[in-house]
Structures are given as C-alpha cells and as structure tokens.
CSV table of N, CA and C in Angstrom, one decimal:
chain,number,residue,atom,x,y,z
A,5,UNK,N,45.0,62.1,-145.7
A,5,UNK,CA,45.7,62.8,-146.7
A,5,UNK,C,46.8,63.6,-146.1
A,6,UNK,N,48.0,63.3,-146.5
A,6,UNK,CA,49.2,64.0,-145.9
A,6,UNK,C,49.5,65.3,-146.6
A,7,UNK,N,49.6,66.3,-145.8
A,7,UNK,CA,49.9,67.7,-146.3
A,7,UNK,C,51.3,68.1,-145.8
A,8,UNK,N,52.2,68.4,-146.7
A,8,UNK,CA,53.6,68.7,-146.4
A,8,UNK,C,53.9,70.1,-146.9
A,9,UNK,N,54.5,70.9,-146.0
A,9,UNK,CA,55.0,72.2,-146.4
A,9,UNK,C,56.4,72.0,-146.9
A,10,UNK,N,56.7,72.6,-148.0
A,10,UNK,CA,58.0,72.5,-148.7
A,10,UNK,C,58.6,73.9,-148.7
A,11,UNK,N,59.8,74.1,-148.2
A,11,UNK,CA,60.6,75.3,-148.3
A,11,UNK,C,61.9,75.0,-149.1
A,12,UNK,N,62.2,75.7,-150.1
A,12,UNK,CA,63.4,75.5,-150.8
A,12,UNK,C,64.3,76.8,-150.5
A,13,UNK,N,65.6,76.5,-150.3
A,13,UNK,CA,66.5,77.6,-150.0
A,13,UNK,C,67.9,77.2,-150.5
A,14,UNK,N,68.5,78.0,-151.4
A,14,UNK,CA,69.8,77.6,-151.9
A,14,UNK,C,70.9,78.4,-151.3
A,15,UNK,N,72.1,77.9,-151.4
A,15,UNK,CA,73.2,78.6,-150.9
A,15,UNK,C,73.7,79.8,-151.8
A,16,UNK,N,73.4,79.7,-153.1
A,16,UNK,CA,73.9,80.7,-154.0
A,16,UNK,C,73.0,81.8,-154.3
A,17,UNK,N,72.4,82.4,-153.4
A,17,UNK,CA,71.6,83.6,-153.6
A,17,UNK,C,72.4,84.7,-154.3
A,18,UNK,N,71.9,85.3,-155.4
A,18,UNK,CA,72.7,86.2,-156.1
A,18,UNK,C,72.6,87.6,-155.6
A,19,UNK,N,71.5,88.0,-155.2
A,19,UNK,CA,71.3,89.4,-154.7
A,19,UNK,C,71.7,89.6,-153.2
A,20,UNK,N,71.3,88.7,-152.4
A,20,UNK,CA,71.6,88.8,-151.0
A,20,UNK,C,72.3,87.5,-150.6
A,21,UNK,N,73.6,87.6,-150.4
A,21,UNK,CA,74.4,86.3,-150.0
A,21,UNK,C,73.8,85.7,-148.8
A,22,UNK,N,73.7,84.4,-148.8
A,22,UNK,CA,73.2,83.6,-147.7
A,22,UNK,C,71.9,84.0,-147.2
A,23,UNK,N,71.0,84.4,-148.2
A,23,UNK,CA,69.7,85.0,-147.8
A,23,UNK,C,68.9,84.2,-146.8
A,24,UNK,N,68.8,82.9,-147.0
A,24,UNK,CA,68.0,82.0,-146.1
A,24,UNK,C,68.6,82.0,-144.7
A,25,UNK,N,69.9,82.3,-144.5
A,25,UNK,CA,70.5,82.3,-143.2
A,25,UNK,C,70.5,83.6,-142.5
A,26,UNK,N,70.0,84.6,-143.2
A,26,UNK,CA,69.9,86.0,-142.6
A,26,UNK,C,69.1,85.9,-141.4
A,27,UNK,N,69.4,86.8,-140.4
A,27,UNK,CA,68.7,86.8,-139.1
A,27,UNK,C,67.3,87.5,-139.3
A,28,UNK,N,66.4,86.9,-138.6
A,28,UNK,CA,65.0,87.4,-138.5
A,28,UNK,C,64.5,87.2,-137.1
A,29,UNK,N,64.2,88.2,-136.4
A,29,UNK,CA,63.9,88.1,-135.0
A,29,UNK,C,65.0,87.4,-134.3
A,30,UNK,N,64.8,86.3,-133.6
A,30,UNK,CA,65.8,85.6,-132.9
A,30,UNK,C,66.3,84.3,-133.6
A,31,UNK,N,66.1,84.3,-134.9
A,31,UNK,CA,66.4,83.1,-135.7
A,31,UNK,C,66.9,83.5,-137.1
A,32,UNK,N,67.2,82.4,-137.9
A,32,UNK,CA,67.4,82.7,-139.3
A,32,UNK,C,66.1,82.7,-140.0
A,33,UNK,N,66.1,83.2,-141.2
A,33,UNK,CA,64.8,83.2,-142.0
A,33,UNK,C,64.3,81.7,-142.2
A,34,UNK,N,65.2,80.8,-142.5
A,34,UNK,CA,64.8,79.4,-142.7
A,34,UNK,C,64.3,78.8,-141.4
A,35,UNK,N,65.0,79.0,-140.3
A,35,UNK,CA,64.5,78.5,-139.0
A,35,UNK,C,63.2,79.1,-138.6
A,36,UNK,N,63.0,80.4,-138.8
A,36,UNK,CA,61.8,81.0,-138.4
A,36,UNK,C,60.6,80.4,-139.2
A,37,UNK,N,60.8,80.2,-140.5
A,37,UNK,CA,59.8,79.6,-141.4
A,37,UNK,C,59.4,78.2,-141.0
A,38,UNK,N,60.4,77.4,-140.6
A,38,UNK,CA,60.2,76.0,-140.2
A,38,UNK,C,59.3,76.1,-139.0
A,39,UNK,N,59.7,76.9,-138.0
A,39,UNK,CA,58.9,76.9,-136.7
A,39,UNK,C,57.5,77.4,-137.0
A,40,UNK,N,57.3,78.4,-137.9
A,40,UNK,CA,56.0,78.9,-138.2
A,40,UNK,C,55.2,77.8,-138.9
A,41,UNK,N,55.7,77.0,-139.8
A,41,UNK,CA,55.0,76.0,-140.4
A,41,UNK,C,54.7,74.8,-139.5
A,42,UNK,N,55.6,74.5,-138.5
A,42,UNK,CA,55.3,73.5,-137.5
A,42,UNK,C,54.2,73.9,-136.6
A,43,UNK,N,53.9,75.1,-136.5
A,43,UNK,CA,52.8,75.6,-135.7
A,43,UNK,C,51.4,75.5,-136.4
A,44,UNK,N,51.4,75.1,-137.6
A,44,UNK,CA,50.2,74.9,-138.4
A,44,UNK,C,49.5,73.6,-138.0
A,45,UNK,N,48.2,73.7,-137.8
A,45,UNK,CA,47.4,72.5,-137.4
A,45,UNK,C,47.1,71.6,-138.6
A,46,UNK,N,47.1,72.2,-139.8
A,46,UNK,CA,46.7,71.5,-141.1
A,46,UNK,C,47.9,70.9,-141.8
A,47,UNK,N,49.1,71.2,-141.4
A,47,UNK,CA,50.3,70.7,-142.1
A,47,UNK,C,50.9,69.6,-141.2
A,48,UNK,N,51.2,68.5,-141.9
A,48,UNK,CA,51.7,67.3,-141.2
A,48,UNK,C,53.2,67.2,-141.1
A,49,UNK,N,53.9,67.7,-142.2
A,49,UNK,CA,55.3,67.6,-142.3
A,49,UNK,C,55.9,68.9,-142.8
A,50,UNK,N,57.1,69.3,-142.4
A,50,UNK,CA,57.8,70.4,-143.0
A,50,UNK,C,59.1,69.9,-143.6
A,51,UNK,N,59.3,70.2,-144.8
A,51,UNK,CA,60.5,69.7,-145.6
A,51,UNK,C,61.3,70.9,-146.1
A,52,UNK,N,62.5,70.9,-145.9
A,52,UNK,CA,63.4,72.0,-146.4
A,52,UNK,C,64.4,71.3,-147.4
A,53,UNK,N,64.3,71.8,-148.6
A,53,UNK,CA,65.2,71.3,-149.7
A,53,UNK,C,66.3,72.4,-150.0
A,54,UNK,N,67.6,71.9,-150.0
A,54,UNK,CA,68.6,72.9,-150.2
A,54,UNK,C,69.9,72.1,-150.7
A,55,UNK,N,70.8,72.9,-151.3
A,55,UNK,CA,72.1,72.4,-151.6
A,55,UNK,C,73.2,72.9,-150.6
A,56,UNK,N,72.7,73.5,-149.5
A,56,UNK,CA,73.6,74.1,-148.5
A,56,UNK,C,73.6,73.2,-147.2
A,57,UNK,N,74.7,72.6,-146.8
A,57,UNK,CA,74.7,71.9,-145.6
A,57,UNK,C,74.3,72.7,-144.4
A,58,UNK,N,74.6,74.0,-144.3
A,58,UNK,CA,74.3,74.8,-143.1
A,58,UNK,C,72.8,75.0,-143.1
A,59,UNK,N,72.1,75.3,-144.2
A,59,UNK,CA,70.7,75.4,-144.3
A,59,UNK,C,70.0,74.1,-143.8
A,60,UNK,N,70.5,73.0,-144.3
A,60,UNK,CA,69.9,71.7,-144.0
A,60,UNK,C,70.0,71.4,-142.5
A,61,UNK,N,71.2,71.8,-142.0
A,61,UNK,CA,71.4,71.6,-140.5
A,61,UNK,C,70.5,72.4,-139.7
A,62,UNK,N,70.4,73.7,-140.0
A,62,UNK,CA,69.5,74.6,-139.3
A,62,UNK,C,68.0,74.1,-139.4
A,63,UNK,N,67.6,73.7,-140.6
A,63,UNK,CA,66.2,73.2,-140.8
A,63,UNK,C,66.0,72.0,-140.0
A,64,UNK,N,66.9,71.1,-139.9
A,64,UNK,CA,66.7,69.9,-139.1
A,64,UNK,C,66.7,70.2,-137.6
A,65,UNK,N,67.5,71.1,-137.2
A,65,UNK,CA,67.5,71.5,-135.8
A,65,UNK,C,66.1,72.1,-135.4
A,66,UNK,N,65.5,72.8,-136.4
A,66,UNK,CA,64.2,73.5,-136.1
A,66,UNK,C,63.1,72.5,-136.2
A,67,UNK,N,63.3,71.3,-136.7
A,67,UNK,CA,62.3,70.3,-136.7
A,67,UNK,C,61.8,69.9,-138.1
A,68,UNK,N,62.5,70.4,-139.1
A,68,UNK,CA,62.1,70.0,-140.5
A,68,UNK,C,62.8,68.8,-141.0
A,69,UNK,N,62.3,68.2,-142.0
A,69,UNK,CA,63.0,67.1,-142.7
A,69,UNK,C,63.9,67.7,-143.8
A,70,UNK,N,65.2,67.6,-143.7
A,70,UNK,CA,66.1,68.1,-144.7
A,70,UNK,C,66.2,67.2,-145.9
A,71,UNK,N,66.2,67.8,-147.1
A,71,UNK,CA,66.4,67.1,-148.3
A,71,UNK,C,67.4,67.8,-149.2
A,72,UNK,N,68.5,67.0,-149.5
A,72,UNK,CA,69.6,67.5,-150.3
A,72,UNK,C,69.1,67.7,-151.8
A,73,UNK,N,69.2,68.9,-152.3
A,73,UNK,CA,68.8,69.1,-153.7
A,73,UNK,C,70.0,69.1,-154.6
A,74,UNK,N,69.9,68.6,-155.8
A,74,UNK,CA,71.0,68.6,-156.8
A,74,UNK,C,71.4,70.1,-157.2
A,75,UNK,N,72.7,70.3,-157.3
A,75,UNK,CA,73.1,71.6,-157.7
A,75,UNK,C,72.4,72.2,-158.9
A,76,UNK,N,72.2,71.4,-159.9
A,76,UNK,CA,71.6,71.8,-161.1
A,76,UNK,C,70.3,72.6,-160.9
A,77,UNK,N,69.5,72.0,-160.0
A,77,UNK,CA,68.1,72.6,-159.7
A,77,UNK,C,68.2,73.8,-158.7
A,78,UNK,N,69.4,74.1,-158.2
A,78,UNK,CA,69.6,75.3,-157.4
A,78,UNK,C,70.2,76.4,-158.1
A,79,UNK,N,70.3,76.3,-159.4
A,79,UNK,CA,70.9,77.3,-160.3
A,79,UNK,C,69.8,77.9,-161.2
A,80,UNK,N,69.4,79.1,-160.9
A,80,UNK,CA,68.3,79.7,-161.6
A,80,UNK,C,68.7,80.0,-163.1
A,81,UNK,N,69.9,80.0,-163.4
A,81,UNK,CA,70.4,80.2,-164.8
A,81,UNK,C,70.2,78.9,-165.6
A,82,UNK,N,70.6,77.8,-165.0
A,82,UNK,CA,70.6,76.5,-165.7
A,82,UNK,C,69.2,75.8,-165.6
A,83,UNK,N,68.4,76.1,-164.7
A,83,UNK,CA,67.1,75.4,-164.5
A,83,UNK,C,65.9,76.5,-164.4
A,84,UNK,N,64.8,76.2,-165.0
A,84,UNK,CA,63.7,77.1,-164.8
A,84,UNK,C,63.0,76.8,-163.5
A,85,UNK,N,62.2,77.7,-163.1
A,85,UNK,CA,61.4,77.6,-161.8
A,85,UNK,C,60.6,76.3,-161.9
A,86,UNK,N,60.0,76.0,-163.0
A,86,UNK,CA,59.2,74.8,-163.2
A,86,UNK,C,60.0,73.5,-163.0
A,87,UNK,N,61.2,73.6,-163.6
A,87,UNK,CA,62.2,72.4,-163.4
A,87,UNK,C,62.5,72.2,-162.0
A,88,UNK,N,62.8,73.3,-161.3
A,88,UNK,CA,63.2,73.3,-159.9
A,88,UNK,C,62.1,72.7,-159.0
A,89,UNK,N,60.9,73.2,-159.2
A,89,UNK,CA,59.7,72.7,-158.5
A,89,UNK,C,59.5,71.3,-158.8
A,90,UNK,N,59.5,70.9,-160.0
A,90,UNK,CA,59.3,69.5,-160.4
A,90,UNK,C,60.4,68.6,-159.7
A,91,UNK,N,61.6,69.0,-159.7
A,91,UNK,CA,62.7,68.2,-159.1
A,91,UNK,C,62.4,68.1,-157.6
A,92,UNK,N,62.1,69.2,-156.9
A,92,UNK,CA,61.9,69.1,-155.5
A,92,UNK,C,60.7,68.2,-155.2
A,93,UNK,N,59.7,68.3,-155.9
A,93,UNK,CA,58.5,67.4,-155.7
A,93,UNK,C,58.8,65.9,-156.0
A,94,UNK,N,59.8,65.7,-156.9
A,94,UNK,CA,60.2,64.3,-157.2
A,94,UNK,C,61.0,63.7,-156.1
A,95,UNK,N,61.5,64.5,-155.2
A,95,UNK,CA,62.4,64.0,-154.1
A,95,UNK,C,61.6,63.7,-152.8
A,96,UNK,N,60.3,63.9,-152.8
A,96,UNK,CA,59.5,63.6,-151.6
A,96,UNK,C,58.3,62.9,-152.0
A,97,UNK,N,57.7,62.3,-151.0
A,97,UNK,CA,56.4,61.6,-151.1
A,97,UNK,C,55.4,62.2,-150.2
A,98,UNK,N,54.3,62.7,-150.8
A,98,UNK,CA,53.2,63.4,-150.0
A,98,UNK,C,52.0,63.5,-150.9
A,99,UNK,N,50.9,63.8,-150.3
A,99,UNK,CA,49.7,64.0,-151.1
A,99,UNK,C,49.5,65.4,-151.5
A,100,UNK,N,49.8,66.4,-150.7
A,100,UNK,CA,49.5,67.8,-150.9
A,100,UNK,C,50.8,68.6,-150.5
A,101,UNK,N,51.2,69.5,-151.4
A,101,UNK,CA,52.4,70.3,-151.1
A,101,UNK,C,51.9,71.7,-150.9
A,102,UNK,N,52.4,72.3,-149.8
A,102,UNK,CA,52.2,73.7,-149.5
A,102,UNK,C,53.6,74.3,-149.7
A,103,UNK,N,53.7,75.1,-150.8
A,103,UNK,CA,55.0,75.7,-151.1
A,103,UNK,C,55.1,77.0,-150.3
A,104,UNK,N,56.1,77.1,-149.5
A,104,UNK,CA,56.3,78.2,-148.6
A,104,UNK,C,57.7,78.8,-148.8
A,105,UNK,N,57.9,80.1,-148.7
A,105,UNK,CA,59.2,80.7,-148.9
A,105,UNK,C,59.6,81.3,-147.6
A,106,UNK,N,60.9,81.0,-147.2
A,106,UNK,CA,61.4,81.6,-146.0
A,106,UNK,C,61.6,83.1,-146.1
A,107,UNK,N,61.5,83.6,-147.3
A,107,UNK,CA,61.7,85.1,-147.5
A,107,UNK,C,60.3,85.8,-147.3
A,108,UNK,N,59.3,85.1,-146.9
A,108,UNK,CA,58.0,85.7,-146.5
A,108,UNK,C,57.8,85.4,-145.0
A,109,UNK,N,58.6,86.0,-144.1
A,109,UNK,CA,58.5,85.6,-142.7
A,109,UNK,C,57.3,86.1,-142.0
A,110,UNK,N,56.5,87.0,-142.6
A,110,UNK,CA,55.4,87.6,-141.8
A,110,UNK,C,54.0,86.9,-142.0
A,111,UNK,N,54.0,85.8,-142.9
A,111,UNK,CA,52.8,85.1,-143.0
A,111,UNK,C,52.6,84.2,-141.8
A,112,UNK,N,51.4,84.3,-141.2
A,112,UNK,CA,51.1,83.6,-139.9
A,112,UNK,C,50.7,82.2,-140.2
A,113,UNK,N,50.9,81.3,-139.2
A,113,UNK,CA,50.5,79.9,-139.3
A,113,UNK,C,49.0,79.8,-139.6
A,114,UNK,N,48.2,80.7,-139.0
A,114,UNK,CA,46.8,80.7,-139.2
A,114,UNK,C,46.4,80.9,-140.7
A,115,UNK,N,47.2,81.7,-141.4
A,115,UNK,CA,47.0,82.0,-142.8
A,115,UNK,C,47.3,80.7,-143.6
A,116,UNK,N,48.3,80.0,-143.3
A,116,UNK,CA,48.6,78.7,-144.0
A,116,UNK,C,47.5,77.7,-143.7
A,117,UNK,N,47.0,77.6,-142.5
A,117,UNK,CA,45.9,76.7,-142.1
A,117,UNK,C,44.7,77.1,-142.9
A,118,UNK,N,44.3,78.3,-143.0
A,118,UNK,CA,43.1,78.8,-143.7
A,118,UNK,C,43.3,78.4,-145.2
A,119,UNK,N,44.4,78.6,-145.8
A,119,UNK,CA,44.7,78.3,-147.2
A,119,UNK,C,44.5,76.8,-147.4
A,120,UNK,N,45.0,76.0,-146.5
A,120,UNK,CA,44.9,74.5,-146.7
A,120,UNK,C,43.4,74.1,-146.6
A,121,UNK,N,42.7,74.7,-145.6
A,121,UNK,CA,41.3,74.4,-145.5
A,121,UNK,C,40.5,74.8,-146.7
A,122,UNK,N,40.8,75.9,-147.3
A,122,UNK,CA,40.1,76.4,-148.5
A,122,UNK,C,40.4,75.4,-149.6
A,123,UNK,N,41.7,75.1,-149.8
A,123,UNK,CA,42.1,74.1,-150.8
A,123,UNK,C,41.3,72.8,-150.7
A,124,UNK,N,41.3,72.2,-149.5
A,124,UNK,CA,40.6,70.9,-149.3
A,124,UNK,C,39.1,71.0,-149.5
A,125,UNK,N,38.5,72.1,-149.2
A,125,UNK,CA,37.1,72.3,-149.4
A,125,UNK,C,36.7,72.4,-150.8
A,126,UNK,N,37.7,72.8,-151.7
A,126,UNK,CA,37.4,72.9,-153.1
A,126,UNK,C,37.8,71.7,-153.9
A,127,UNK,N,38.4,70.7,-153.3
A,127,UNK,CA,38.9,69.5,-154.1
A,127,UNK,C,37.7,68.8,-154.8
A,128,UNK,N,36.6,68.7,-154.1
A,128,UNK,CA,35.4,68.0,-154.7
A,128,UNK,C,34.8,68.8,-155.8
A,129,UNK,N,35.1,70.1,-155.9
A,129,UNK,CA,34.6,71.0,-157.0
A,129,UNK,C,35.5,70.9,-158.2
A,130,UNK,N,36.6,70.1,-158.2
A,130,UNK,CA,37.5,70.0,-159.3
A,130,UNK,C,38.7,70.8,-159.3
A,131,UNK,N,38.9,71.6,-158.3
A,131,UNK,CA,40.1,72.5,-158.2
A,131,UNK,C,41.3,71.6,-157.7
A,132,UNK,N,42.5,71.9,-158.3
A,132,UNK,CA,43.7,71.1,-158.0
A,132,UNK,C,44.8,71.9,-157.4
A,133,UNK,N,44.6,73.2,-157.2
A,133,UNK,CA,45.6,74.1,-156.7
A,133,UNK,C,45.0,75.4,-156.1
A,134,UNK,N,45.8,76.1,-155.4
A,134,UNK,CA,45.4,77.3,-154.8
A,134,UNK,C,46.6,78.2,-154.8
A,135,UNK,N,46.4,79.5,-155.2
A,135,UNK,CA,47.5,80.4,-155.2
A,135,UNK,C,47.0,81.7,-154.5
A,136,UNK,N,47.9,82.3,-153.8
A,136,UNK,CA,47.6,83.5,-153.0
A,136,UNK,C,48.1,84.8,-153.8
A,137,UNK,N,47.2,85.8,-153.8
A,137,UNK,CA,47.6,87.1,-154.4
A,137,UNK,C,47.0,88.2,-153.5
A,138,UNK,N,47.5,89.3,-153.6
A,138,UNK,CA,46.9,90.5,-153.0
A,138,UNK,C,47.3,91.7,-153.8
A,139,UNK,N,46.4,92.7,-153.8
A,139,UNK,CA,46.6,93.9,-154.5
A,139,UNK,C,47.4,94.9,-153.5
A,140,UNK,N,48.5,95.4,-154.1
A,140,UNK,CA,49.3,96.3,-153.4
A,140,UNK,C,49.5,97.5,-154.3
A,141,UNK,N,49.0,98.7,-153.7
A,141,UNK,CA,49.1,99.9,-154.5
A,141,UNK,C,49.8,101.0,-153.8
A,142,UNK,N,50.9,100.6,-153.1
A,142,UNK,CA,51.7,101.5,-152.4
A,142,UNK,C,53.1,101.0,-152.2
A,143,UNK,N,54.1,101.8,-151.8
A,143,UNK,CA,55.4,101.4,-151.7
A,143,UNK,C,55.6,100.8,-150.3
A,144,UNK,N,56.5,99.8,-150.2
A,144,UNK,CA,56.9,99.2,-148.9
A,144,UNK,C,58.2,99.8,-148.4
A,145,UNK,N,58.7,100.9,-149.1
A,145,UNK,CA,59.9,101.5,-148.7
A,145,UNK,C,59.8,102.9,-148.5
A,146,UNK,N,60.2,103.4,-147.3
A,146,UNK,CA,60.1,104.8,-147.0
A,146,UNK,C,61.3,105.6,-147.6
A,147,UNK,N,61.0,106.5,-148.5
A,147,UNK,CA,62.0,107.2,-149.3
A,147,UNK,C,62.8,108.1,-148.4
A,148,UNK,N,62.3,108.6,-147.3
A,148,UNK,CA,63.0,109.5,-146.4
A,148,UNK,C,64.0,108.8,-145.6
A,149,UNK,N,63.6,107.7,-144.9
A,149,UNK,CA,64.6,107.0,-144.0
A,149,UNK,C,65.4,105.9,-144.8
A,150,UNK,N,64.9,105.6,-146.0
A,150,UNK,CA,65.6,104.5,-146.7
A,150,UNK,C,65.4,103.2,-146.0
A,151,UNK,N,64.3,103.0,-145.4
A,151,UNK,CA,64.0,101.8,-144.6
A,151,UNK,C,62.7,101.2,-145.0
A,152,UNK,N,62.5,99.9,-144.7
A,152,UNK,CA,61.1,99.3,-145.0
A,152,UNK,C,60.1,99.9,-144.1
A,153,UNK,N,58.9,100.0,-144.6
A,153,UNK,CA,57.8,100.5,-143.8
A,153,UNK,C,57.3,99.5,-142.8
C-alpha cells in the first residue's frame, strides 16, 4: 500500500504574501515540510502541488514530486476547499493520502508516522480517515512583547 504525503501551497496567499516561501529555520516553510515528511518511515512519497514555479522548484530540490495545480483550484474565492482537495487528489495516483500543511512546521516526523500507523491499524475496523485535533485553551501570542509564545 503506497502512502503519499501531499502538501499544497499556492502563490497567491492573501494574508501573508509568498507564505510557503517564508523562511523557517534554515529553509523555506515548504522546503522544511518536505524534508520533515521525507524523514517519515511510513510515508513513501512526498508530493507538493502548487501554481507557483518557485514553490515547485524548491519542493523538487528538497526531494518532493512537484505537481502543477490549475489556477482555478488555487483560488479560495472561486473554489471550495473540497473542490481544491478533490482536484489535487485527481492529479496523483496513490493508495493513502497524508494531507500536510507547510504552515505547520513544528509537527515532527514521528507524529506523522504514528498517525499513519493508527490509521492503518483501524482500516480493518471500517475506518476510512483520520483527523488530528487538540484542545487549546490559551493564547499563543504574548500580549506584552507582541510575539508568539
């Protein structure tokens, strides 16, 4: 069973220009996420879908398979999240998709591996998906310094 991590990153981020290309540690957010996913033992392929040649180039240099996405599905006004996900999944062939966001750079490879193991263990029980959630009852922003905690 082939398990592929999919990262989507578009060039037209509205709140933070070039968000996926922003620096994180010694890399871009997208490059960091690709390397993180390549470190997973349960993930066979890492695929980055984008409408941005620079994102696709960086993803490829980091070891991911670049996939050019149609502009329509990179426009959050014109396409719903479900349409975007459906389109991205139609552009690849794999058995299991691990949807990963480059804007979550602190998730460790071991966490992805544990999630995949949990998902696979529950397949025979009739489960077809796994979503992660966590309770947060505090702010991640320091009001005094105006910086993230």
